[in-house]
Coordinates of C-alpha atoms in Angstrom, one line a residue:
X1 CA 0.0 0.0 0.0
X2 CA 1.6 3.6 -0.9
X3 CA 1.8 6.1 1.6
X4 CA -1.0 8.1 2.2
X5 CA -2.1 9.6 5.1
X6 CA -3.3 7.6 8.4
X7 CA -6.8 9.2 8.2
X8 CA -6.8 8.0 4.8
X9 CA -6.0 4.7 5.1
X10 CA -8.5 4.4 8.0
X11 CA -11.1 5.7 5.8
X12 CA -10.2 3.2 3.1
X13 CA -10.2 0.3 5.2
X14 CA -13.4 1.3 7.1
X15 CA -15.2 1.4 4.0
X16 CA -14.4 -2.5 3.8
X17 CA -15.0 -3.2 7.5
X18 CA -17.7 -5.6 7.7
X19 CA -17.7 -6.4 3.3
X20 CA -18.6 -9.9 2.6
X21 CA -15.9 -10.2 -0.7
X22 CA -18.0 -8.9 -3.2
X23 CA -18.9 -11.1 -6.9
X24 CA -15.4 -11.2 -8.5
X25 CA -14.4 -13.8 -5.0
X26 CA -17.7 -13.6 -3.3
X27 CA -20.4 -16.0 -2.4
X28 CA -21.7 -17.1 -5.5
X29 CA -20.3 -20.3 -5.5
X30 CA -18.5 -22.2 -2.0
X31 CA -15.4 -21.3 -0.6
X32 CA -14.5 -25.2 -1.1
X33 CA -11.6 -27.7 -2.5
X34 CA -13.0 -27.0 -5.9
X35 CA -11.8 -23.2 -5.1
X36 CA -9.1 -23.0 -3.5
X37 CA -5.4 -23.9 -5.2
X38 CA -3.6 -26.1 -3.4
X39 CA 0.0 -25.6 -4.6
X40 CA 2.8 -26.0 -2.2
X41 CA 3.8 -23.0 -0.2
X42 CA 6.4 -22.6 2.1
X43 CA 6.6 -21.7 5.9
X44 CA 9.1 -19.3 7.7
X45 CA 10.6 -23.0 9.3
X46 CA 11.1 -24.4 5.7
X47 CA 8.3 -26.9 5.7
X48 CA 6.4 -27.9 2.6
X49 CA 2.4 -27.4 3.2
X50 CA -0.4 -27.4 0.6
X51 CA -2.4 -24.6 0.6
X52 CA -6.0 -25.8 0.9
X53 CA -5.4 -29.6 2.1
X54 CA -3.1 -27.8 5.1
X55 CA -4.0 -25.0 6.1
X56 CA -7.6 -23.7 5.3
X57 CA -9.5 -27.2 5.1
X58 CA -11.8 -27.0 8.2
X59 CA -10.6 -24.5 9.7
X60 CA -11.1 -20.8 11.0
X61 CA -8.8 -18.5 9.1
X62 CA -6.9 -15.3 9.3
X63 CA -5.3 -14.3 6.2
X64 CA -3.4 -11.4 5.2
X65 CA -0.5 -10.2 2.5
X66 CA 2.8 -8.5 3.6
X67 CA 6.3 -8.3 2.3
X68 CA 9.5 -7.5 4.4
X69 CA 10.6 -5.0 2.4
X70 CA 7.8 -3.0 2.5
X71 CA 8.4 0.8 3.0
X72 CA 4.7 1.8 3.4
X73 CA 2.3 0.4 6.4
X74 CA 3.0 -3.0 6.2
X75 CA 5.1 -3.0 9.6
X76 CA 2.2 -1.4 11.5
X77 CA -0.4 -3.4 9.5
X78 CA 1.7 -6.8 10.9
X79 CA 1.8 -5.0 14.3
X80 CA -2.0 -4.3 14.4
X81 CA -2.4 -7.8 13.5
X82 CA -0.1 -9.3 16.3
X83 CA -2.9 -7.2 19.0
X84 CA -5.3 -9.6 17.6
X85 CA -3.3 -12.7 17.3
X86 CA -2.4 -11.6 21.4
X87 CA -6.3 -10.8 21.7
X88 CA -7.3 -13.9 20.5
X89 CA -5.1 -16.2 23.1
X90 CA -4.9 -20.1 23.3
X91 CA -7.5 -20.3 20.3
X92 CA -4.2 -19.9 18.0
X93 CA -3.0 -22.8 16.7
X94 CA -5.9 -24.9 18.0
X95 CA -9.2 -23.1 17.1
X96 CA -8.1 -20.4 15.0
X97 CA -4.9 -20.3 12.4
X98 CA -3.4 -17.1 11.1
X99 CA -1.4 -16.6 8.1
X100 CA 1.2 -13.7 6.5
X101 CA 1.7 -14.8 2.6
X102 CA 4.6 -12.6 1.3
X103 CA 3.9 -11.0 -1.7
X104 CA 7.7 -10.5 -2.8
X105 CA 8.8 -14.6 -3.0
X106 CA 11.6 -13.7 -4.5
X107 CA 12.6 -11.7 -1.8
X108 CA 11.4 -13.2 1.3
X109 CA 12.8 -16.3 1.9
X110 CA 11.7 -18.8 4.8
X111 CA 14.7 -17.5 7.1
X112 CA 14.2 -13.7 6.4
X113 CA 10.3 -14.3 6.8
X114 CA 11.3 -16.3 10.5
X115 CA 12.9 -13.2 11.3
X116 CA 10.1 -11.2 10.3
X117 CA 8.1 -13.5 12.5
X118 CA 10.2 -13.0 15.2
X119 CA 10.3 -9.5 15.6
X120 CA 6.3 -9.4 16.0
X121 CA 6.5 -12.1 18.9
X122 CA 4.7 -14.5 16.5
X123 CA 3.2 -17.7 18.4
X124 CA 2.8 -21.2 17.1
X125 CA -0.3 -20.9 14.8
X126 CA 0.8 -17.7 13.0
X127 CA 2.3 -18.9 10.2
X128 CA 4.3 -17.0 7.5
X129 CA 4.2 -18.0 3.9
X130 CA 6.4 -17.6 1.0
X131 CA 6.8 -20.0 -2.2
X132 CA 7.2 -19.6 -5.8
X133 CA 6.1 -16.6 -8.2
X134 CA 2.9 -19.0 -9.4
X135 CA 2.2 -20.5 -6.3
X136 CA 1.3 -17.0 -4.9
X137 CA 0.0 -15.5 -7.1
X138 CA -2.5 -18.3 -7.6
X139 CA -3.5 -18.5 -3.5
X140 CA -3.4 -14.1 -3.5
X141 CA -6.2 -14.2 -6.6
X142 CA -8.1 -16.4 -5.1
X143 CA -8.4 -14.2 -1.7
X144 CA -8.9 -11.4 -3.8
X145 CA -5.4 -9.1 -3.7
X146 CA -5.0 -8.3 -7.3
X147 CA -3.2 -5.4 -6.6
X148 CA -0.8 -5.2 -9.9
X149 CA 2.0 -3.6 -7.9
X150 CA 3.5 -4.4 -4.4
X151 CA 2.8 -0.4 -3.2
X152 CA -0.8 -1.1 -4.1
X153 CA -1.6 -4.1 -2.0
X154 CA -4.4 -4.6 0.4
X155 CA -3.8 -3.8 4.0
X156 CA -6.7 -5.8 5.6
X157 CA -7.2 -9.1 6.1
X158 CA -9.5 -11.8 4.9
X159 CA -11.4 -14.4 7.5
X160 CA -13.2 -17.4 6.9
X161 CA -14.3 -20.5 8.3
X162 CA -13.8 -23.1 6.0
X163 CA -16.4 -25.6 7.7
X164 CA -19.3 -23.1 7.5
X165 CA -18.1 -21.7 4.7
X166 CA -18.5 -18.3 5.8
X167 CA -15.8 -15.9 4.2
X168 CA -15.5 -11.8 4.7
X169 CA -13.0 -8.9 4.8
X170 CA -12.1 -7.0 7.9
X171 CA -10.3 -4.3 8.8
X172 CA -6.9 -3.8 10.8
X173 CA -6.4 -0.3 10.1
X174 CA -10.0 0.4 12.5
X175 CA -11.1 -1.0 15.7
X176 CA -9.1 -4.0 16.8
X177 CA -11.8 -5.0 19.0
X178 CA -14.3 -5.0 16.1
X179 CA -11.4 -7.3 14.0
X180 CA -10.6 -9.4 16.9
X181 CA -14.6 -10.2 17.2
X182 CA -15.1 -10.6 14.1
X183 CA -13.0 -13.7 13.7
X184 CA -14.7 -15.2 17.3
X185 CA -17.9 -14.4 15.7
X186 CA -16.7 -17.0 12.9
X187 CA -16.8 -19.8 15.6
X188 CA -20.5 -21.2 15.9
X189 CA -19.5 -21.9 19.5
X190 CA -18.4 -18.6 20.6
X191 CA -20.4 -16.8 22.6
X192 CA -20.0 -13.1 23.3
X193 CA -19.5 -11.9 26.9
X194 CA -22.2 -10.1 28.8
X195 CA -22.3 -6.8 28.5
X196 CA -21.5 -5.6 31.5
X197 CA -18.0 -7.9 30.9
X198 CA -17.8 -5.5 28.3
X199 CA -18.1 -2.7 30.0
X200 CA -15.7 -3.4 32.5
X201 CA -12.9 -3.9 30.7
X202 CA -13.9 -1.4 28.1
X203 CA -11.0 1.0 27.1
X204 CA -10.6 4.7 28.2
X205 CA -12.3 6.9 26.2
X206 CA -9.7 8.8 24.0
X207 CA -9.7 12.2 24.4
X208 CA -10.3 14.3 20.2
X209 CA -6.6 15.2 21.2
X210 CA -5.1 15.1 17.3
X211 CA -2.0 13.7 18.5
X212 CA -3.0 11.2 20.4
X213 CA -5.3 10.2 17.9
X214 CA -2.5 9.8 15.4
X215 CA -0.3 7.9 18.0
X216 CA -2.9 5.3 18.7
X217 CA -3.7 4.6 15.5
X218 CA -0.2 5.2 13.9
X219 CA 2.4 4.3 16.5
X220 CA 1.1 3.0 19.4
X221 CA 1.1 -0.7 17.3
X222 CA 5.1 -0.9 17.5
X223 CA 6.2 2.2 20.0
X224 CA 5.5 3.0 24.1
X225 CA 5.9 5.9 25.9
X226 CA 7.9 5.1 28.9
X227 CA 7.2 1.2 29.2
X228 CA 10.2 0.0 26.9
X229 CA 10.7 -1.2 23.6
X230 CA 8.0 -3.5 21.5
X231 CA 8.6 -3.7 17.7
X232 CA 10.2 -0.2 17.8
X233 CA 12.2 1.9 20.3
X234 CA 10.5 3.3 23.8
X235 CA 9.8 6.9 22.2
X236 CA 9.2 8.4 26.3
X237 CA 11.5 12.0 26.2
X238 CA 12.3 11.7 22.1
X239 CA 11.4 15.2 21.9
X240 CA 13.9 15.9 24.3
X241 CA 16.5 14.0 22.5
X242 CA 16.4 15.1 19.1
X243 CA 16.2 18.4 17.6
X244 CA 13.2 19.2 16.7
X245 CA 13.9 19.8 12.7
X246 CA 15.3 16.3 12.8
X247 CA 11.6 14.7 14.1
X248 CA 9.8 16.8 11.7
X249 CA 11.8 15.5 8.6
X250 CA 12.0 11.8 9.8
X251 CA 8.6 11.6 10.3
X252 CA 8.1 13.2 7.0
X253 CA 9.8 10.9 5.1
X254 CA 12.0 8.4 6.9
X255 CA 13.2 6.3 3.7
X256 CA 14.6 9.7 2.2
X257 CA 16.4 10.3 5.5
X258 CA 17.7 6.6 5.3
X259 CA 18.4 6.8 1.4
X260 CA 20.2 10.4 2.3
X261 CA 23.2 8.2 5.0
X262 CA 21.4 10.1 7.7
X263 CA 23.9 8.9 10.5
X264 CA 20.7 8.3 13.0
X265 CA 18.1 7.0 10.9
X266 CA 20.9 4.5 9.6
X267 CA 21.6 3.4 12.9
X268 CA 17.7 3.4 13.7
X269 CA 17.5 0.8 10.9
X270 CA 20.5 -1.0 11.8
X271 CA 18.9 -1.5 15.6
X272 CA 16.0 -2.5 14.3
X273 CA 16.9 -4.7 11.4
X274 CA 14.0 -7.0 10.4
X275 CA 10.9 -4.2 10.6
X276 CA 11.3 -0.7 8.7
X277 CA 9.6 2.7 9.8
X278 CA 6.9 3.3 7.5
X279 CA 5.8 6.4 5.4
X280 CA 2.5 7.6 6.8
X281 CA 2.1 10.5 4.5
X282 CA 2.0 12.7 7.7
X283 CA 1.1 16.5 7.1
X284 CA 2.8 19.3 8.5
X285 CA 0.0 19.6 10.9
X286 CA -0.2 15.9 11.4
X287 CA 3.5 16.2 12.6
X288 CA 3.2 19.2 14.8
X289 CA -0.2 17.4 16.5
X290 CA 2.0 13.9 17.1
X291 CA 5.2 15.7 18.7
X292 CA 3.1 18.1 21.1
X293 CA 1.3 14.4 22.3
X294 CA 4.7 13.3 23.2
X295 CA 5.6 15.8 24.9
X296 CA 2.9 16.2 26.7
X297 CA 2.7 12.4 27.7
X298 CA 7.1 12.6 28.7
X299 CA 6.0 15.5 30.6
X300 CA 3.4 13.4 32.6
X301 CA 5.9 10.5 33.3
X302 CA 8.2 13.0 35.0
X303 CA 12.0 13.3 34.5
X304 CA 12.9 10.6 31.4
X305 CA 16.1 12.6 31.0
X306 CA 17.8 11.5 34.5
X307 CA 18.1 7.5 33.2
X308 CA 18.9 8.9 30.0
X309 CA 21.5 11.0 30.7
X310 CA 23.0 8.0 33.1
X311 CA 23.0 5.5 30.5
X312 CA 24.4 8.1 27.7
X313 CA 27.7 8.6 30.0
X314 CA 28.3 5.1 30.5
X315 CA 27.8 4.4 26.8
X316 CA 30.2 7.7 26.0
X317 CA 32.8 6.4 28.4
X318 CA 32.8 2.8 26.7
X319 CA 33.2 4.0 23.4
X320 CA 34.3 7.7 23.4
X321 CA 31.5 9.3 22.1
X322 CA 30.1 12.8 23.1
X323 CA 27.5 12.7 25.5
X324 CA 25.0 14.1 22.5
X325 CA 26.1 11.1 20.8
X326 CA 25.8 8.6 23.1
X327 CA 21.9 9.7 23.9
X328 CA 21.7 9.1 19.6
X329 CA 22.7 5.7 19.8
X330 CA 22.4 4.5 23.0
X331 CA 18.4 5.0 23.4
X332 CA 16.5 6.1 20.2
X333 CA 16.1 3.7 18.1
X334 CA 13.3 5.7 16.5
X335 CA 11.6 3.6 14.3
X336 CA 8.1 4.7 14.4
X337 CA 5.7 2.0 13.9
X338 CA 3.6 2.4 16.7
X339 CA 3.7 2.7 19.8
X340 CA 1.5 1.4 23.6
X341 CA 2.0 4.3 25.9
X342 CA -1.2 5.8 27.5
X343 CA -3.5 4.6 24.5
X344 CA -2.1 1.3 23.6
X345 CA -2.1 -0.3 26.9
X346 CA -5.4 0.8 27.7
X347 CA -6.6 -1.6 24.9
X348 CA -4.3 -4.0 25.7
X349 CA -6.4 -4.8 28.6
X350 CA -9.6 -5.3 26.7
X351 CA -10.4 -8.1 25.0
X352 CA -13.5 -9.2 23.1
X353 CA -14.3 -12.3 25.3
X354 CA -14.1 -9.7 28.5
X355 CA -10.5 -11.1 29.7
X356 CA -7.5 -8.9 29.8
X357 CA -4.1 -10.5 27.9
X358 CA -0.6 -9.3 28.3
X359 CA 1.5 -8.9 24.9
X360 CA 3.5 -11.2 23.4
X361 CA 7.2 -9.6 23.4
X362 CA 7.8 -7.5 20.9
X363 CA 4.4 -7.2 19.4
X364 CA 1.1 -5.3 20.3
X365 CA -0.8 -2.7 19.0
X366 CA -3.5 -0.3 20.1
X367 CA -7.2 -0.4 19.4
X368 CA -9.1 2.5 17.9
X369 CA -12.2 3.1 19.4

């Protein structure tokens, strides 16, 4: 998917929310053997599995298209997606089976898609998928990404259950709660939680702060604000950090910054090997809004900048760096795919069934409500 702006791609991917997949893959005809390919695919461990005899045939499905390479939203799309896989709990890999299909098998071999894996906490029962040029392109058709060009590809995911033969689109770029319940609702035998479950472990209400806004649905997937590193870096006193000038053109346009030798955004990448910062298409606005939100949330946990400041001397002393430098390379790693500060752990403790989860290390994103 190109970059766009987050408010665009929300706006896309709500408008295919709660689609059933439309004539061209729809309903017309059953979701069945006689659909589905069943070529040979490969997994991030190197095993050999046929498509439909292995991994849809009676079973509850969570599909969705990636590639490692990917510049765009495909990192916090994979992040957003890891909240639901964490939502979801024991079901995976016994009730419910997720799959990543790369869409660049030339590219993304088993061992760069295991790393892949690895750096979203992925649990048994979240399998990723490469194989040959045919071979994906047959199974991708089928689930409807026709996309002609890897910037252009779908960002949501497609559920079924292949025993009811129910099949449907939903969204990871909205509500994660609605996502997450819409692949329980796929199980005849689920049964939603009271109300009143609901409403107990029901998320704050976010504030129509723009930044924060932005953060949840932009960062909060990958990034925290003073609880440590997930996917990305912990981004708790960044504005404090780096110059301001520096924030406003990196979250611009991180891959120019990167193409440019930028010695900070190289060594950003270089911490953070196996998931890139994404272009978000943020406006100048959009920008200003998302830094004034992390101040104001640094500000709230106090003084970041006394930890800092130790850890920056000790690095400076062990490798004879400036103290300016050391804070560079010693604790922002600013990658920005998201992040759980205030709004991402507030929806990490609601689930759909009523039960809080912890996150799987690494990996988490926030909900939008």
């Amino acid at each position: 998917m190109s970059a766009g702006s987050i408010r665009s791609a929300l706006a896309a991917s709500a408008a295919s929310l709660a689609l059933i997949l439309g004539p061209a893959i729809g309903m017309a005809r059953p979701w069945d053997e006689s659909y589905f390919p069943n070529v040979p695919l490969l997994t991030q461990d190197g095993e050999t599995v046929n498509f439909y005899d292995d991994l849809i045939d009676g079973r509850i499905v969570v599909v969705n298209f990636v590639y490692t390479d990917c510049p765009d939203i495909c990192g916090l799309s994979t992040a957003r997606l890891a909240q639901v896989v964490d939502w979801l709990g024991d079901r995976v890999g016994r009730d419910i089976f997720v799959y990543s299909i790369s869409l660049d098998p030339e590219t993304d071999t088993p061992s760069r898609l295991k790393a892949y894996a690895a750096a979203f906490g992925a649990p048994s029962g979240w399998t990723f998928l490469t194989g040959t040029r045919e071979n994906i392109d047959q199974v991708r058709f089928k689930l409807g990404e026709r996309s002609e060009s890897l910037s252009d590809h779908r960002s949501d995911m497609v559920i079924g259950n292949a025993a009811t033969g129910e099949w449907r689109r939903t969204s990871l770029m909205g509500s994660l709660v609605v996502a997450t319940t819409d692949v329980l609702e796929l199980d005849p035998a689920w049964t939603p939680p009271p109300q009143q479950a609901l409403l107990d472990h029901a998320p704050m209400t976010v504030t129509d702060e723009k930044g924060e806004s932005l953060f949840i649905t932009g960062c909060a997937a990958c990034h925290t604000i003073g609880r440590g590193v997930r996917v990305g870096p912990d981004l708790a006193g960044v504005t404090l950090r780096r110059e301001r000038g520096w924030l406003e053109t990196y979250l611009a346009d991180p891959s120019l910054m990167l193409d440019r030798g930028d010695p900070v955004a190289v060594e950003l990448d270089t911490s953070f090997p196996d998931v890139r910062m994404p272009d978000l298409g943020l406006g100048t606005e959009d920008i200003a809004d998302l830094l004034h939100y992390l101040e104001s949330q640094t500000s709230r946990l106090g003084s970041p900048l006394s930890d800092v400041e130790s850890a920056a001397h000790d690095h400076a002393g062990h490798h004879g760096h400036s103290e300016d430098q050391a804070h560079d390379h010693e604790h922002e790693h600013e990658h920005d795919h998201g992040s759980p500060a205030s709004g991402e752990d507030r929806d990490a403790r609601v689930t759909p069934d009523g039960h809080g989860h912890t996150h799987h290390a690494g990996a988490g994103a926030a909900a939008t409500n």
